[in-house]
PDB file of C-alpha atoms in Angstrom:
ATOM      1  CA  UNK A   6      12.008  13.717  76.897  1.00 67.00           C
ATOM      2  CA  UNK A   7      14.022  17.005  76.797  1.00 65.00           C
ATOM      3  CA  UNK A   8      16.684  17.062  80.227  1.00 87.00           C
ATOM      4  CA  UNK A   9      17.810  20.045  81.469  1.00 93.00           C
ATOM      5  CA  UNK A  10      20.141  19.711  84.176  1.00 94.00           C
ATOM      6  CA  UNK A  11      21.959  21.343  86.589  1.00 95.00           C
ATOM      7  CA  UNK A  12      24.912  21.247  88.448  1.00 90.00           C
ATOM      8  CA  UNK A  13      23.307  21.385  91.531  1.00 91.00           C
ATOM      9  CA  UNK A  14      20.652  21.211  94.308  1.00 92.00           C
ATOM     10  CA  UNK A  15      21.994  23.400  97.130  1.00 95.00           C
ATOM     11  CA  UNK A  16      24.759  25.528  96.915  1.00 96.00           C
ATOM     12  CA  UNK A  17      26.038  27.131 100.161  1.00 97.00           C
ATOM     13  CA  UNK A  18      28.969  30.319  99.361  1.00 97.00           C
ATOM     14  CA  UNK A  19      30.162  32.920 101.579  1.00 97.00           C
ATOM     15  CA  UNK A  20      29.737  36.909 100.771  1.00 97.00           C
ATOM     16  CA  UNK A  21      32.592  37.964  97.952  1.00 97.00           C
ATOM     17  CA  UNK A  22      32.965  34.404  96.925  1.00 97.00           C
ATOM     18  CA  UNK A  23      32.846  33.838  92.876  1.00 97.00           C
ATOM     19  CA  UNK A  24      30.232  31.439  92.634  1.00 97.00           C
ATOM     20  CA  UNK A  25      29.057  29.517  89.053  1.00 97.00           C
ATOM     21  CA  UNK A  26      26.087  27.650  88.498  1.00 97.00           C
ATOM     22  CA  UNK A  27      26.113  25.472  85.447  1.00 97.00           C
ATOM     23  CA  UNK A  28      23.399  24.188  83.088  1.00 97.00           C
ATOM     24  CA  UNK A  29      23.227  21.834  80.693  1.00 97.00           C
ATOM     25  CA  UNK A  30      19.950  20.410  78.350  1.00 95.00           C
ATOM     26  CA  UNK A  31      20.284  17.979  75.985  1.00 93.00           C
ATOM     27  CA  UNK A  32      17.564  18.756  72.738  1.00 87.00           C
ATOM     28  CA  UNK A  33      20.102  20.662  70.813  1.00 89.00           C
ATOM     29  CA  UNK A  34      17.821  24.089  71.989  1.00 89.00           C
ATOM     30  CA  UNK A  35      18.657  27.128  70.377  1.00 89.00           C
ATOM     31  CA  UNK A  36      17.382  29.709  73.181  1.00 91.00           C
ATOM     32  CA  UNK A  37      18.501  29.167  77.369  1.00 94.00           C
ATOM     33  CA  UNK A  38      17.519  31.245  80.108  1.00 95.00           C
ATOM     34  CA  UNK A  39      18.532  31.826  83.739  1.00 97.00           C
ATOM     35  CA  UNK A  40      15.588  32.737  85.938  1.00 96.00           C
ATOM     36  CA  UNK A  41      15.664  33.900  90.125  1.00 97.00           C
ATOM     37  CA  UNK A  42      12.850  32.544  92.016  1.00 95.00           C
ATOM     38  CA  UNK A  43      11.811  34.566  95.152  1.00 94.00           C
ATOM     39  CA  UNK A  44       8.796  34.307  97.387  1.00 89.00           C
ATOM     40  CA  UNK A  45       5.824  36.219  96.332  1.00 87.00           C
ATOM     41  CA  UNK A  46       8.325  37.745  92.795  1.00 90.00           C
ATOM     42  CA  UNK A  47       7.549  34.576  90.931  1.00 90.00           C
ATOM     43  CA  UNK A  48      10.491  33.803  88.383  1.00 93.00           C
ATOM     44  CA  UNK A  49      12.499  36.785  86.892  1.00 94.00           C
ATOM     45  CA  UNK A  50      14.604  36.484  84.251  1.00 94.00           C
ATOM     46  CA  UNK A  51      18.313  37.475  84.795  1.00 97.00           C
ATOM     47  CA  UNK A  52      19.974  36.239  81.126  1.00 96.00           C
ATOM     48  CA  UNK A  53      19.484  34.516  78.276  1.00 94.00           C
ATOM     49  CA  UNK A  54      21.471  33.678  75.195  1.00 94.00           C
ATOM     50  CA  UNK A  55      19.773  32.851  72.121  1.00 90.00           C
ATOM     51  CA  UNK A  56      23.156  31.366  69.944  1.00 89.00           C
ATOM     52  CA  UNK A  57      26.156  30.344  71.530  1.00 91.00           C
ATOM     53  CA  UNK A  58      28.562  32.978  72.553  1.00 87.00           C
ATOM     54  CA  UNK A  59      25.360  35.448  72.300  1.00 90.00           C
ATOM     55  CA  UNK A  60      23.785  37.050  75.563  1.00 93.00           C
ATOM     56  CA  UNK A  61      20.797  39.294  76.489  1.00 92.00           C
ATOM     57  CA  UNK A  62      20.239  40.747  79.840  1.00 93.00           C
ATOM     58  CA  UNK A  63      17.329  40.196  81.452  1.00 92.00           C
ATOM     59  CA  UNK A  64      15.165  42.401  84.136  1.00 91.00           C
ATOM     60  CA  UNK A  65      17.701  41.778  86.677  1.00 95.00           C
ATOM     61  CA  UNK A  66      21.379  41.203  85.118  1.00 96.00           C
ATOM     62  CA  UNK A  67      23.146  43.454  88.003  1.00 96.00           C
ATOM     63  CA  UNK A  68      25.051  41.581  90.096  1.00 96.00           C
ATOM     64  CA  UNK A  69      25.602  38.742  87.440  1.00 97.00           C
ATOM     65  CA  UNK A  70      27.151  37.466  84.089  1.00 97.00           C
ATOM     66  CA  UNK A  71      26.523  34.463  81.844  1.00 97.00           C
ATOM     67  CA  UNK A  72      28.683  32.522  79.570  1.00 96.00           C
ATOM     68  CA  UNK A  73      27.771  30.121  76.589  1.00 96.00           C
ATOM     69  CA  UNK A  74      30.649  28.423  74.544  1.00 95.00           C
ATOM     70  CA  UNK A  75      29.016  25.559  73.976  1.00 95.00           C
ATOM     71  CA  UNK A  76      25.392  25.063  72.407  1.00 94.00           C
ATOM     72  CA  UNK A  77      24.304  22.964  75.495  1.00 95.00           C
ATOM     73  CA  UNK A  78      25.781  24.508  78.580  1.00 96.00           C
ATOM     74  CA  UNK A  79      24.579  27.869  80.169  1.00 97.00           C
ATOM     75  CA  UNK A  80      26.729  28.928  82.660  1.00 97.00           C
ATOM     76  CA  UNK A  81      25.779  31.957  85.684  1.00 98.00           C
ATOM     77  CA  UNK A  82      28.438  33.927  87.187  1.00 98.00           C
ATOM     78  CA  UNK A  83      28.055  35.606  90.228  1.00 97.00           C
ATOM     79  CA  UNK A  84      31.256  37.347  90.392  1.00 94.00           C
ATOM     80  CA  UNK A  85      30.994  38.313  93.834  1.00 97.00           C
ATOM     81  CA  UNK A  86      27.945  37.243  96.118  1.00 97.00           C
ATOM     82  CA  UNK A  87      26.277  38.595  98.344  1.00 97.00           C
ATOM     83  CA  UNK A  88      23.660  37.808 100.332  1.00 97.00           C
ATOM     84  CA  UNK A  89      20.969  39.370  98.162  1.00 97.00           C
ATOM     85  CA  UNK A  90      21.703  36.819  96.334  1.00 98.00           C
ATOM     86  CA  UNK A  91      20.483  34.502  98.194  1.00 98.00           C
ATOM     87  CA  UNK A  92      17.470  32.418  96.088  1.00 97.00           C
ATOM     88  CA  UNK A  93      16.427  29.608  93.671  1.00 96.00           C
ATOM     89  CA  UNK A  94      17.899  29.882  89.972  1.00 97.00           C
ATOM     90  CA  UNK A  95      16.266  28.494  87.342  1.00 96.00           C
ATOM     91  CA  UNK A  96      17.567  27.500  83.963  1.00 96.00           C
ATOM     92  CA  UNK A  97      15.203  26.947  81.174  1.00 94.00           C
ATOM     93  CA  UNK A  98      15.889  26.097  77.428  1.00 92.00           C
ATOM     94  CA  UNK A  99      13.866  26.555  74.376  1.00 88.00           C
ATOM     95  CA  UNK A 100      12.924  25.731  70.709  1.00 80.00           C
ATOM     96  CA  UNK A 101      11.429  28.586  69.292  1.00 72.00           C
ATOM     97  CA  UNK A 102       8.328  29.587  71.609  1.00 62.00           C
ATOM     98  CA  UNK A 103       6.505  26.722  71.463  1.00 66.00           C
ATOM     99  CA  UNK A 104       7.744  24.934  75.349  1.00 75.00           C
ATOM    100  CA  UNK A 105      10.402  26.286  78.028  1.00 86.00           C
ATOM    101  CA  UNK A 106      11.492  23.503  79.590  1.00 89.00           C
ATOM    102  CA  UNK A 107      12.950  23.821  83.321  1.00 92.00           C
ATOM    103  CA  UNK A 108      15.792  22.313  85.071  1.00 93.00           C
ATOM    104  CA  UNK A 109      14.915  21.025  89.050  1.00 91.00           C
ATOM    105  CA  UNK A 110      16.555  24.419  90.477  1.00 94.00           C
ATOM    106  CA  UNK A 111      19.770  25.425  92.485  1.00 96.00           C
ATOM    107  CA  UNK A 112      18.736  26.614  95.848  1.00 96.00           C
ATOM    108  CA  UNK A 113      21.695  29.188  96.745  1.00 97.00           C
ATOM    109  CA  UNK A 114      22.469  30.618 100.320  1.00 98.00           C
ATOM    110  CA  UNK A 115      24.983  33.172 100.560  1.00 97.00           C
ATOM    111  CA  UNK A 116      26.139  33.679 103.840  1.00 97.00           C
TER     112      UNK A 116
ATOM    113  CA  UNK B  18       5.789  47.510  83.978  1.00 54.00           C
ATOM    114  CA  UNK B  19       4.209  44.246  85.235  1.00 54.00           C
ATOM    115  CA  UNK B  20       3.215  42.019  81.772  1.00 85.00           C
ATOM    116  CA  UNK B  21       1.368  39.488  83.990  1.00 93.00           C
ATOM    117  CA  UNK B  22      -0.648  39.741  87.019  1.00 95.00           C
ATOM    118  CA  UNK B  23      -2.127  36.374  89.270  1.00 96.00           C
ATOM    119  CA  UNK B  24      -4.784  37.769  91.554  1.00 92.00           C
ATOM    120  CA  UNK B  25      -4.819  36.121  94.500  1.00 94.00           C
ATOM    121  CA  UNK B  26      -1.362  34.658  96.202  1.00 94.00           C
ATOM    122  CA  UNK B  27      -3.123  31.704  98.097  1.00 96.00           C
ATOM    123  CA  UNK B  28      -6.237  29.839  97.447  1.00 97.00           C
ATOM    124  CA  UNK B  29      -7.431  27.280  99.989  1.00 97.00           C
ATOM    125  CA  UNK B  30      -9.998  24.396  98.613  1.00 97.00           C
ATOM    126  CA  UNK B  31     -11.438  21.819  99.853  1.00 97.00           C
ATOM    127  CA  UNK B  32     -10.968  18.456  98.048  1.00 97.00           C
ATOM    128  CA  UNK B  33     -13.319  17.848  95.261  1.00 97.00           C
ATOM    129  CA  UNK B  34     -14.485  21.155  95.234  1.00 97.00           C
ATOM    130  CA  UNK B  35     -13.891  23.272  91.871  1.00 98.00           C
ATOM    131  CA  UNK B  36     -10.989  26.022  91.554  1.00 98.00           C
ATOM    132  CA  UNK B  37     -10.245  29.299  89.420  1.00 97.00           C
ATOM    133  CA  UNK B  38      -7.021  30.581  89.639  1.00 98.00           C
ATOM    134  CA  UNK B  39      -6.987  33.597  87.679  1.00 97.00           C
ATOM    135  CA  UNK B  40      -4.479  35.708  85.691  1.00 97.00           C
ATOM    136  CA  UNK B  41      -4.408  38.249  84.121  1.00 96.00           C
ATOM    137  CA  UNK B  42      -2.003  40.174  81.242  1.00 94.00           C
ATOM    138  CA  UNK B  43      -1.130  43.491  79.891  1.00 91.00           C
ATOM    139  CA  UNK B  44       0.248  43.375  76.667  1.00 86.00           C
ATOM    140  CA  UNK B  45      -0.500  45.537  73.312  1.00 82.00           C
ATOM    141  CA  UNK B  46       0.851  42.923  70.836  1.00 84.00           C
ATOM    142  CA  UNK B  47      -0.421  39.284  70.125  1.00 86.00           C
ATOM    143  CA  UNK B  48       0.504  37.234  73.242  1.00 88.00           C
ATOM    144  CA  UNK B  49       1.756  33.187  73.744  1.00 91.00           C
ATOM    145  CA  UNK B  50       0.137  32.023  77.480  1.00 94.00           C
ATOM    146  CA  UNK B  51       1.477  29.429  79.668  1.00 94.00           C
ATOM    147  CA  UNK B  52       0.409  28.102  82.866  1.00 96.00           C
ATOM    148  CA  UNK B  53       2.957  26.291  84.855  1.00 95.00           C
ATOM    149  CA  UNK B  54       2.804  23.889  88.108  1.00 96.00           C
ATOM    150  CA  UNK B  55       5.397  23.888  90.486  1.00 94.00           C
ATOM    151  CA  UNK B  56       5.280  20.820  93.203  1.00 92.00           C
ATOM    152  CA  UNK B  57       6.929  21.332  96.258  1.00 86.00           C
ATOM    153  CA  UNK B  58      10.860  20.927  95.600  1.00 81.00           C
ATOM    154  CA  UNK B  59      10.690  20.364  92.364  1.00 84.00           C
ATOM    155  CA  UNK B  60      11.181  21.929  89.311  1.00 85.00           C
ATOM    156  CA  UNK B  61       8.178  23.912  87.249  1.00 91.00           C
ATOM    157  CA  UNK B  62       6.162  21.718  84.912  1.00 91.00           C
ATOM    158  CA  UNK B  63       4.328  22.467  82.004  1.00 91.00           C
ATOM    159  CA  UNK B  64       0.685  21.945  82.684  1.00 95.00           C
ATOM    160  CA  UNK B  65      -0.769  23.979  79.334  1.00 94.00           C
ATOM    161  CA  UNK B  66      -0.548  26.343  76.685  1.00 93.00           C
ATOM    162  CA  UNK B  67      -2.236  28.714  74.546  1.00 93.00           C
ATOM    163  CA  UNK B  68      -0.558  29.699  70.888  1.00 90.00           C
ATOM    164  CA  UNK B  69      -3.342  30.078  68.388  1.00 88.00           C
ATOM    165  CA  UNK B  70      -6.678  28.301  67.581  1.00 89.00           C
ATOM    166  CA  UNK B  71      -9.675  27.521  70.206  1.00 90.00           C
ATOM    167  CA  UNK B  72      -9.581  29.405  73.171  1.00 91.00           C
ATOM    168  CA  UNK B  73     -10.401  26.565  75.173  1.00 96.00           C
ATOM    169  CA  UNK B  74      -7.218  24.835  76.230  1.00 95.00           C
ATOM    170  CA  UNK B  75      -6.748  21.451  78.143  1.00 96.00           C
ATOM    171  CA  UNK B  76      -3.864  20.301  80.101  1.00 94.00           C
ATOM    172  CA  UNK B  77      -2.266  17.507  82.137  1.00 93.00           C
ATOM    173  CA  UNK B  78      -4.737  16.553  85.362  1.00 93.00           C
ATOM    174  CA  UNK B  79      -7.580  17.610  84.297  1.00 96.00           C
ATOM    175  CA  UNK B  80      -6.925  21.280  84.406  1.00 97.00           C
ATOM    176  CA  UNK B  81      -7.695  23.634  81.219  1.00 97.00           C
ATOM    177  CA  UNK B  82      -7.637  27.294  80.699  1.00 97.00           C
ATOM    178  CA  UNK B  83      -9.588  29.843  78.804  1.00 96.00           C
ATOM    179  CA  UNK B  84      -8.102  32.462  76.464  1.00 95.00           C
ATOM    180  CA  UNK B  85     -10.005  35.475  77.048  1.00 94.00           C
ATOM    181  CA  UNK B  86      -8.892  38.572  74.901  1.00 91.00           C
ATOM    182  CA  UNK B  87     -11.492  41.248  75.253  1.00 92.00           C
ATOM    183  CA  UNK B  88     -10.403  40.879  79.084  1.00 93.00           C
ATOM    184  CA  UNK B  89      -6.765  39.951  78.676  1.00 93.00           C
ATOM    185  CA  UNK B  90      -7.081  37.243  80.980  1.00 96.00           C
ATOM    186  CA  UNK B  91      -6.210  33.358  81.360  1.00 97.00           C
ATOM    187  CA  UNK B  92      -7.762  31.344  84.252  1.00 97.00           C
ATOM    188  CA  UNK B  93      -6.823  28.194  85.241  1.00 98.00           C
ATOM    189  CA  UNK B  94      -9.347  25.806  86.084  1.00 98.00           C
ATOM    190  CA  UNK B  95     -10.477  22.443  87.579  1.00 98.00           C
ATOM    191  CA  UNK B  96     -13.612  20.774  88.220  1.00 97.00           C
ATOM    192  CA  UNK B  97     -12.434  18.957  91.332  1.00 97.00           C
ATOM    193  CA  UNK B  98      -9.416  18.792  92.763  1.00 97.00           C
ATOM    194  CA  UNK B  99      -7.286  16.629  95.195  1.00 97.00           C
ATOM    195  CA  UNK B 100      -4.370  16.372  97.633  1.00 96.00           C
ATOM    196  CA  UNK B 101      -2.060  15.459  95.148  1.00 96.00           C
ATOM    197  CA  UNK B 102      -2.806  19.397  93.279  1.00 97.00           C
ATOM    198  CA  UNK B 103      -1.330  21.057  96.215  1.00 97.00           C
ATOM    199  CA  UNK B 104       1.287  23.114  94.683  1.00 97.00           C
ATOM    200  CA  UNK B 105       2.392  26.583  93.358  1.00 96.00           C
ATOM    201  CA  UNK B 106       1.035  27.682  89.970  1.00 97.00           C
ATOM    202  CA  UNK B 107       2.511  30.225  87.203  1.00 96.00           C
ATOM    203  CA  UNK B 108       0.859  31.924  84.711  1.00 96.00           C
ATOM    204  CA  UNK B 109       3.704  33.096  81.847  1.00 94.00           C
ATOM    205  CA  UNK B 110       3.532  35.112  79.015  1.00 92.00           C
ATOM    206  CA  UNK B 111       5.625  35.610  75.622  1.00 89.00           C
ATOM    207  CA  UNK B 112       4.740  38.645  73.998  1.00 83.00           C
ATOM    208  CA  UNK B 113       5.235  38.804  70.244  1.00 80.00           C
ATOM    209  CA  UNK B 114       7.050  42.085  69.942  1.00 73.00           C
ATOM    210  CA  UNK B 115       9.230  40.970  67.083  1.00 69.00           C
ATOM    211  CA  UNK B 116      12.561  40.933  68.998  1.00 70.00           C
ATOM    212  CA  UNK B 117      13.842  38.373  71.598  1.00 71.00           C
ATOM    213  CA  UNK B 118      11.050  36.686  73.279  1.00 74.00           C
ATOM    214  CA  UNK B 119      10.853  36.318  76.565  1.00 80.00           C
ATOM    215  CA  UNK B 120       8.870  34.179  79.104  1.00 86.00           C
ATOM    216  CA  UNK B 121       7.733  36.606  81.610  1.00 90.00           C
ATOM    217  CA  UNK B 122       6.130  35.063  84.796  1.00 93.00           C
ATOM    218  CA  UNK B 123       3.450  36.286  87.233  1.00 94.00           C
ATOM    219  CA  UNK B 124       4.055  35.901  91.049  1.00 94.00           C
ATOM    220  CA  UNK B 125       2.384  32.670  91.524  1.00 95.00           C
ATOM    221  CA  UNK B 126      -0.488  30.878  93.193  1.00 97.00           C
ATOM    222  CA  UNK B 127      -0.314  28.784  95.800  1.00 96.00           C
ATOM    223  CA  UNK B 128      -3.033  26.458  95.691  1.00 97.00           C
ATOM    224  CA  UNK B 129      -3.824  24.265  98.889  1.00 97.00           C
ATOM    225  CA  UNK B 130      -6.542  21.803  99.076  1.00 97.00           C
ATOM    226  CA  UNK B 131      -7.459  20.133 102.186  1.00 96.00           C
ATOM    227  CA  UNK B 132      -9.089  17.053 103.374  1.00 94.00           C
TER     228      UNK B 132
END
């Protein structure tokens, strides 16, 4: 089964803090994706990165930045957080088109 | 511009009783569909997925969706449902534009069945 992981399940930062959230999937995937999750938005897509060291912003990249150095790990920056920011992220990775496959979600509160 | 639209943000059912959730999609190009099931505090799950062939598709727990084209729309249905399908549900969309694809997501359903 394909794993997608992430660093964690409930993040708590204050306003201006630098805050990462890491990802991690294990199926040698070619494509990963970081989603927001918001009541009544459903899941919009903030990056994704297609090749490591290659990005693409999203519908909502302001406010964030992603890094991939390594094939497996998707990393989100939020370089200074505010509490807009405050939501589920999803990170997804895929072969091809043919299946996204989701990690369990970091709830963030920015306080 | 909003690629994928999911009609109604709650639907109450009893259990046993059938259910349509319906979506919708705008697109001009040929079109991947997804629906996706999202339990509470968990993670989303795959529960089916149209790419090419019959337009009839079946998933995990009994669900299945129909690829409509003429009316741009994928509904999500079930003959009878239970407890255990109370939960949010995503319709998704990848449309083949020839650049980057994308998984674009409708707002959700939230499905609640009752005793």
């Amino acid at each position: 089964d394909v794993k997608v992981t992430q660093s964690s399940r409930y993040l708590v930062k204050r306003t201006g803090e630098k805050v990462f959230l890491e990802c991690v999937q294990d199926m040698d995937h070619e494509n990963m994706f970081w989603y927001r999750q918001d009541p009544g938005l459903g899941l919009r897509l903030i990056y994704f990165s297609y090749d490591v060291k290659m990005k693409e912003k999203g519908d909502i990249p302001e406010g964030y930045s992603v890094s991939r150095e390594k094939k497996e790990r998707f990393s989100l920056i939020l370089e200074s957080a505010s509490t807009n920011q405050t939501s589920m992220y999803l990170c997804a990775s895929s072969f091809r088109d043919r299946g996204f496959y989701f990690g369990p979600g970091t709830r963030l509160t920015v306080t | 511009a909003q690629s994928v639209t999911q009609l109604d943000s709650q639907v109450p059912v009893f259990e046993e009783a059938p259910v349509e959730l319906r979506c919708n999609y705008s697109s001009s190009v040929s079109v991947y569909l997804f629906w996706y099931v999202q339990y509470p505090n968990q993670g989303l799950q795959l529960l089916l997925k149209y790419l090419s062939g019959s337009t009839l598709v079946k998933g995990i727990n009994g669900f299945e969706a129909e690829f409509n084209k003429s009316q741009t729309s994928f509904h999500l249905r079930k003959p009878s449902v239970h407890i255990s399908d109370t939960a949010e549900y995503f319709c998704a969309v990848i449309l083949l534009s020839g650049g980057y694809n994308k998984l674009i997501f409708g707002a959700g359903t939230r499905l609640a069945v009752h005793p």
